[in-house]
Every structure is written in structure tokens, then in C-alpha cells.
Short mmCIF file of C-alpha atoms and ligand atoms in Angstrom, two decimals:
data_model
loop_
_atom_site.label_atom_id
_atom_site.label_comp_id
_atom_site.label_asym_id
_atom_site.label_seq_id
_atom_site.Cartn_x
_atom_site.Cartn_y
_atom_site.Cartn_z
CA MET P 1 -24.21 21.52 16.79
CA ARG P 2 -20.77 20.87 15.28
CA ARG P 3 -20.55 20.09 11.58
CA PRO P 4 -18.30 17.13 10.86
CA LEU P 5 -15.16 17.67 8.82
CA ILE P 6 -13.29 15.26 6.57
CA ALA P 7 -9.83 16.70 5.97
CA GLY P 8 -7.18 15.43 3.57
CA ASN P 9 -3.50 15.91 4.32
CA TRP P 10 -1.70 15.45 1.02
CA LYS P 11 1.79 15.77 2.57
CA LEU P 12 4.70 16.00 0.11
CA ASN P 13 2.93 14.39 -2.83
CA GLY P 14 1.85 15.28 -6.33
CA ARG P 15 2.87 17.56 -9.14
CA ARG P 16 0.78 20.38 -10.48
CA ALA P 17 -0.96 18.29 -13.13
CA ASP P 18 -1.96 15.48 -10.71
CA VAL P 19 -3.06 17.97 -8.09
CA GLU P 20 -5.29 19.81 -10.54
CA GLU P 21 -6.70 16.51 -11.78
CA ARG P 22 -7.44 15.44 -8.19
CA LEU P 23 -9.14 18.75 -7.38
CA LYS P 24 -11.31 18.39 -10.47
CA ALA P 25 -12.30 14.85 -9.51
CA LEU P 26 -13.21 15.90 -5.95
CA ARG P 27 -15.30 18.80 -7.14
CA ALA P 28 -17.10 16.62 -9.68
CA GLY P 29 -17.70 13.84 -7.14
CA PHE P 30 -18.91 16.04 -4.27
CA ARG P 31 -22.57 15.15 -3.72
CA GLU P 32 -25.25 17.75 -3.26
CA GLU P 33 -26.63 15.94 -0.19
CA TRP P 34 -23.33 16.43 1.68
CA VAL P 35 -23.44 20.21 1.42
CA GLU P 36 -25.55 20.78 4.53
CA ALA P 37 -24.07 17.91 6.52
CA VAL P 38 -20.31 17.39 6.23
CA ASP P 39 -17.45 19.73 5.36
CA MET P 40 -14.59 18.65 3.11
CA LEU P 41 -11.10 20.09 3.30
CA VAL P 42 -7.92 19.47 1.31
CA CYS P 43 -4.45 20.48 2.50
CA PRO P 44 -1.97 20.32 -0.38
CA PRO P 45 1.66 21.47 -0.33
CA ALA P 46 1.57 25.30 -0.07
CA VAL P 47 2.66 25.89 -3.67
CA PHE P 48 -0.61 24.35 -4.82
CA LEU P 49 -2.86 26.72 -2.85
CA PRO P 50 -3.35 28.89 -5.96
CA SER P 51 -4.55 25.77 -7.83
CA CYS P 52 -7.05 25.16 -5.01
CA GLU P 53 -8.23 28.72 -5.23
CA SER P 54 -8.82 28.52 -8.96
CA SER P 55 -10.27 24.98 -9.00
CA LEU P 56 -12.40 25.05 -5.84
CA LYS P 57 -13.63 28.63 -5.51
CA GLY P 58 -17.44 28.60 -5.36
CA SER P 59 -17.49 24.88 -4.44
CA PRO P 60 -18.31 23.46 -0.99
CA ILE P 61 -14.72 22.17 -0.66
CA ALA P 62 -12.35 24.17 1.56
CA TRP P 63 -8.56 24.23 1.36
CA GLY P 64 -5.84 24.76 3.91
CA SER P 65 -2.16 24.42 4.69
CA GLN P 66 -0.03 21.68 6.22
CA SER P 67 2.38 24.00 8.01
CA HIS P 68 3.23 27.69 8.29
CA ALA P 69 5.84 29.91 9.87
CA ALA P 70 5.82 30.62 13.58
CA GLU P 71 6.78 34.19 12.74
CA ALA P 72 4.63 36.76 10.98
CA SER P 73 7.25 38.05 8.53
CA GLY P 74 10.94 38.90 8.19
CA ALA P 75 14.25 37.16 7.54
CA TYR P 76 13.06 33.53 7.70
CA THR P 77 14.25 32.04 4.40
CA GLY P 78 12.00 29.34 3.01
CA GLU P 79 9.06 30.00 5.30
CA VAL P 80 5.46 30.73 4.33
CA SER P 81 3.33 32.77 6.71
CA ALA P 82 -0.24 32.15 7.82
CA SER P 83 -1.37 35.42 6.24
CA MET P 84 0.21 34.47 2.89
CA ILE P 85 -1.77 31.23 3.06
CA ALA P 86 -4.95 33.16 3.86
CA ASP P 87 -4.27 35.37 0.82
CA PHE P 88 -4.98 32.35 -1.36
CA GLY P 89 -8.42 31.76 0.10
CA ALA P 90 -7.38 29.02 2.54
CA SER P 91 -9.49 28.64 5.65
CA TYR P 92 -7.67 25.99 7.75
CA ALA P 93 -4.11 25.39 8.91
CA ILE P 94 -2.80 22.04 10.17
CA VAL P 95 -0.46 22.67 13.10
CA GLY P 96 1.86 20.33 14.99
CA HIS P 97 1.48 17.24 12.82
CA SER P 98 3.61 14.47 14.33
CA GLU P 99 5.84 14.48 11.23
CA ARG P 100 6.57 18.18 11.87
CA ARG P 101 7.21 17.47 15.55
CA ALA P 102 9.50 14.48 14.87
CA LEU P 103 11.29 15.50 11.66
CA PHE P 104 11.36 19.29 11.90
CA ALA P 105 11.84 19.74 15.64
CA GLU P 106 8.52 21.47 16.12
CA THR P 107 8.18 21.87 19.88
CA ASP P 108 5.03 22.53 21.90
CA ALA P 109 6.11 26.17 22.18
CA ILE P 110 6.40 26.49 18.40
CA VAL P 111 3.03 24.80 17.97
CA ALA P 112 1.46 27.37 20.35
CA GLN P 113 3.01 30.21 18.36
CA LYS P 114 1.75 28.75 15.08
CA VAL P 115 -1.76 28.34 16.49
CA ASN P 116 -1.77 32.03 17.27
CA ARG P 117 -0.43 32.99 13.85
CA ALA P 118 -3.15 30.92 12.22
CA VAL P 119 -5.91 32.48 14.30
CA ALA P 120 -4.55 35.99 13.73
CA ALA P 121 -4.65 35.33 9.97
CA GLY P 122 -8.26 34.12 10.18
CA LEU P 123 -7.38 30.45 9.60
CA THR P 124 -8.92 27.69 11.73
CA PRO P 125 -6.08 25.72 13.34
CA ILE P 126 -6.22 21.93 13.25
CA VAL P 127 -3.91 21.00 16.09
CA CYS P 128 -2.55 17.46 15.89
CA VAL P 129 -1.84 15.56 19.08
CA GLY P 130 -0.90 11.93 19.58
CA GLU P 131 1.30 9.46 21.38
CA THR P 132 4.09 7.20 20.11
CA LEU P 133 3.86 3.44 20.54
CA ASP P 134 6.33 3.55 23.46
CA GLN P 135 4.24 6.16 25.19
CA ARG P 136 1.06 4.12 24.69
CA GLU P 137 2.73 0.97 25.97
CA ALA P 138 3.99 2.84 29.01
CA GLY P 139 0.41 3.94 29.77
CA GLU P 140 1.27 7.58 29.08
CA ALA P 141 -0.92 8.23 26.03
CA GLU P 142 -3.49 10.49 27.66
CA THR P 143 -0.93 12.44 29.69
CA VAL P 144 1.12 13.13 26.56
CA ILE P 145 -1.92 14.14 24.51
CA CYS P 146 -3.33 16.42 27.21
CA SER P 147 0.00 18.14 27.69
CA GLN P 148 0.39 18.71 23.92
CA LEU P 149 -3.09 20.19 23.85
CA LEU P 150 -2.60 22.40 26.90
CA ALA P 151 0.61 23.72 25.37
CA ALA P 152 -1.17 24.52 22.10
CA LEU P 153 -3.80 26.43 24.06
CA SER P 154 -1.31 28.13 26.32
CA ASP P 155 -1.18 31.49 24.60
CA GLU P 156 -4.78 32.53 24.68
CA SER P 157 -4.39 35.96 23.11
CA GLY P 158 -7.49 36.65 21.09
CA PHE P 159 -8.25 33.05 20.32
CA LEU P 160 -10.70 31.91 22.95
CA GLU P 161 -13.58 32.78 20.65
CA ALA P 162 -12.03 31.46 17.43
CA PRO P 163 -13.00 28.17 15.75
CA PHE P 164 -10.69 25.34 16.71
CA VAL P 165 -10.08 21.73 15.64
CA VAL P 166 -8.08 19.02 17.40
CA ALA P 167 -6.95 15.93 15.51
CA TYR P 168 -6.05 12.89 17.59
CA GLU P 169 -3.46 11.01 15.56
CA PRO P 170 -1.62 8.17 17.30
CA VAL P 171 1.87 8.34 15.79
CA TRP P 172 2.02 4.54 15.42
CA ALA P 173 -1.19 4.53 13.34
CA ILE P 174 -0.03 7.06 10.74
CA GLY P 175 0.66 5.48 7.37
CA THR P 176 1.00 2.03 8.95
CA GLY P 177 -2.42 0.52 8.25
CA LYS P 178 -2.88 0.13 12.03
CA VAL P 179 -5.89 1.89 13.51
CA ALA P 180 -6.42 2.66 17.17
CA SER P 181 -9.23 0.66 18.75
CA VAL P 182 -12.59 2.37 19.01
CA ALA P 183 -12.37 2.12 22.82
CA ASP P 184 -8.94 3.81 22.87
CA VAL P 185 -10.11 6.58 20.53
CA GLU P 186 -13.16 7.10 22.71
CA SER P 187 -11.20 7.46 25.90
CA VAL P 188 -8.67 9.85 24.31
CA LEU P 189 -11.53 11.98 22.93
CA ALA P 190 -13.05 12.17 26.40
CA ALA P 191 -9.71 13.31 27.83
CA ILE P 192 -9.35 15.97 25.11
CA ARG P 193 -12.89 17.19 25.76
CA ARG P 194 -12.09 17.49 29.50
CA VAL P 195 -9.05 19.67 28.77
CA LEU P 196 -11.10 21.87 26.45
CA LYS P 197 -13.85 22.22 29.06
CA GLU P 198 -11.30 23.40 31.59
CA GLY P 199 -10.44 26.12 29.07
CA SER P 200 -14.09 27.10 28.71
CA GLU P 201 -17.45 25.53 28.06
CA SER P 202 -17.75 27.35 24.74
CA LEU P 203 -14.28 26.23 23.60
CA SER P 204 -15.27 22.63 24.28
CA GLU P 205 -18.62 23.01 22.55
CA ARG P 206 -17.30 24.50 19.35
CA THR P 207 -14.10 22.44 18.97
CA LEU P 208 -14.23 19.64 16.42
CA LEU P 209 -12.40 16.44 17.34
CA LEU P 210 -10.99 14.45 14.43
CA TYR P 211 -9.26 11.08 14.35
CA GLY P 212 -6.32 10.45 12.04
CA GLY P 213 -4.16 7.41 11.37
CA SER P 214 -4.84 4.94 8.55
CA VAL P 215 -8.41 6.13 7.98
CA LYS P 216 -9.89 4.50 4.89
CA PRO P 217 -13.36 3.89 3.46
CA SER P 218 -13.66 0.55 5.29
CA ASN P 219 -13.08 1.92 8.80
CA THR P 220 -14.76 5.34 8.51
CA ALA P 221 -18.29 4.29 9.48
CA GLU P 222 -17.17 2.67 12.73
CA LEU P 223 -15.12 5.75 13.69
CA CYS P 224 -17.77 8.27 12.68
CA ALA P 225 -20.32 6.43 14.81
CA LEU P 226 -18.43 7.57 17.94
CA PRO P 227 -20.63 10.25 19.50
CA ASP P 228 -17.73 12.55 20.36
CA LEU P 229 -15.94 12.28 17.01
CA ASP P 230 -16.51 15.04 14.47
CA GLY P 231 -14.64 13.64 11.48
CA ALA P 232 -11.24 12.53 10.26
CA LEU P 233 -7.84 13.73 9.14
CA VAL P 234 -6.87 11.46 6.27
CA GLY P 235 -3.38 11.05 4.79
CA GLY P 236 -2.76 8.29 2.22
CA ALA P 237 -6.41 7.66 1.34
CA SER P 238 -7.00 11.36 0.63
CA LEU P 239 -4.69 11.13 -2.39
CA LYS P 240 -7.19 8.88 -4.18
CA PRO P 241 -10.33 10.84 -5.03
CA ALA P 242 -12.53 7.72 -5.10
CA ASP P 243 -11.41 6.74 -1.58
CA PHE P 244 -11.64 10.24 -0.19
CA LEU P 245 -15.13 10.72 -1.62
CA GLU P 246 -16.15 7.35 -0.19
CA ILE P 247 -14.84 8.42 3.25
CA MET P 248 -17.08 11.50 2.95
CA ASN P 249 -19.98 9.27 1.99
CA GLN P 250 -19.42 6.89 4.91
CA CYS P 251 -19.25 9.81 7.33
CA PHE P 252 -22.44 11.27 5.86
CA LYS P 253 -24.23 7.91 6.06
CA SER P 254 -23.22 7.31 9.65
CA LEU P 255 -24.53 10.77 10.54
CA SER P 256 -27.83 10.14 8.77
CA SER P 257 -28.28 6.81 10.54
CA SER P 258 -27.61 8.35 13.97
CA THR P 259 -30.26 11.08 13.59
P1 PGA J 301 -2.55 8.28 7.11
O1 PGA J 301 -2.00 9.72 7.62
O2 PGA J 301 -4.03 8.44 6.88
O3 PGA J 301 -1.78 8.03 5.84
O4 PGA J 301 -2.25 7.31 8.19
C1 PGA J 301 -2.74 10.53 8.50
C2 PGA J 301 -2.00 11.81 8.79
O5 PGA J 301 -0.77 11.80 8.84
O6 PGA J 301 -2.64 12.86 8.98
#
């Protein structure tokens, strides 16, 4: 049985004071009844990982990174390694977000390397896959997504037993207010599950599938009702504690009503 995950990607937002305020509000608003049912994760800019460690330690809320170096250490000015991130108590690492792929030239090969760095450091990778609008309109969405996923899985060294998360994020739905239709999400999830099964039955069984792209309190219940969806990766709405907590609540409620 996979435990759903609601993850917040804070991107390049916030200063120390707002971040600490937000962490406090999330900790205070986290409901006891969610503890056994849904996991919550926040992914701030890396400089705020120490704030997460001091504000969230001992709470049910996990923290993780948005990006890390493809290399383990050495002369890579400006980079932060997966093991440095793990040193601050983080447990997840987002890898291959479409903004990284489009704006920072992160290729499938780099994504595969980063997945391995994350796993080697004991972080659970959240690999983002998703098509652009042109690719969807050309009928290529599933081909693109499956090839991104296969590439991320391509270097299997030591990771076939590790926990793994895949976030389906249509590029055209990120930060636009547009959400993929439930039918489209469902068919992409099925395609992702097929690829994972080809890897191994246990990989498919333990991998969480998230949806990301304009998730907000008002569309969470419908998405979380999808039998193959295990949660959401939330950008904009995760910056507002009230909205993020309500997304948790909607996910929890849709779980409770399906059991
Ligand atoms: P959004 O971003 O929720 O603001 O659309 C999602 C993401 O980029 O992970």
C-alpha cells in the first residue's frame, strides 16, 4: 500500500523570514488525523534547508531539495550535492523539473545521473516528466513521457530497491491555471505504470505517481480520486500555507471516502 504524498515546490521564492513563518504555519496547521494517512513534503531553495531542519524536526512534515549537482564533489562552482542536502535532514530530491530541463539545459542523461546521486545519498528522487503543448497536440505526449522516464531509470546501479516517485507535470499546465483533464492524467499514469512494470513488479508497486500543474484546493479532490494517483506536486499554491494545508485535507478526505 503506497502512502500518498503532497509535495510543495517553492521554486525561487521567499526570504528567510517568510520561509520560517510559512514553516511555522504548516507545522501548526498539520492535523493529527493526517499523520497515518498522507505525507507532506516541502522543497524550499537549498539555502533554507537548515531552517527546515530546525523548524520541522520531530514533525510529520518532510523536506527536500529542488535540484542538486550531477557530480558528487569537486570543482563545480555554485553546485550543491545530494549528500550535502542529506546532511540537513532532507529526505527527497526533485529531479528533472521541466524548468530545469528548459532553462538550465538539463538533459535526460543529466537527470539519470542526478537520480543516482540522490539515491546514493539516501534521498528519494521525485522525477518530473511531462510534455509541452506542441508535443501533446502532435499526439506525442505518452511517447515523450515514457522516454523521459526510461532515461531516468537507465542507470540502475543500486537503485532498483530504493523508493522512487514520478511526478507527471504537463509543461503547459505549470503555473498557467490550466489543468490536464482527468482522462488525460489517467492515461498518462497508466503509461508510466507500464514502463515501471517493465522495470520490475516491485518498482511499479512501490513507486508513487504524483500529478503537478496548477493543483489547488478546488481541483485536488477530483485528482486524488484517481485510483492510480498517489498525490500531487504543487507549485504556486504551496506558497500559501492555508491553500497547501487545504490540499492536504482534500487529499485526506478523498482517501477516506474511497476506503
Ligand atoms: P504550479 O507548479 O502548481 O504552480 O503549476 C507546479 C510545479 O512546477 O511543480
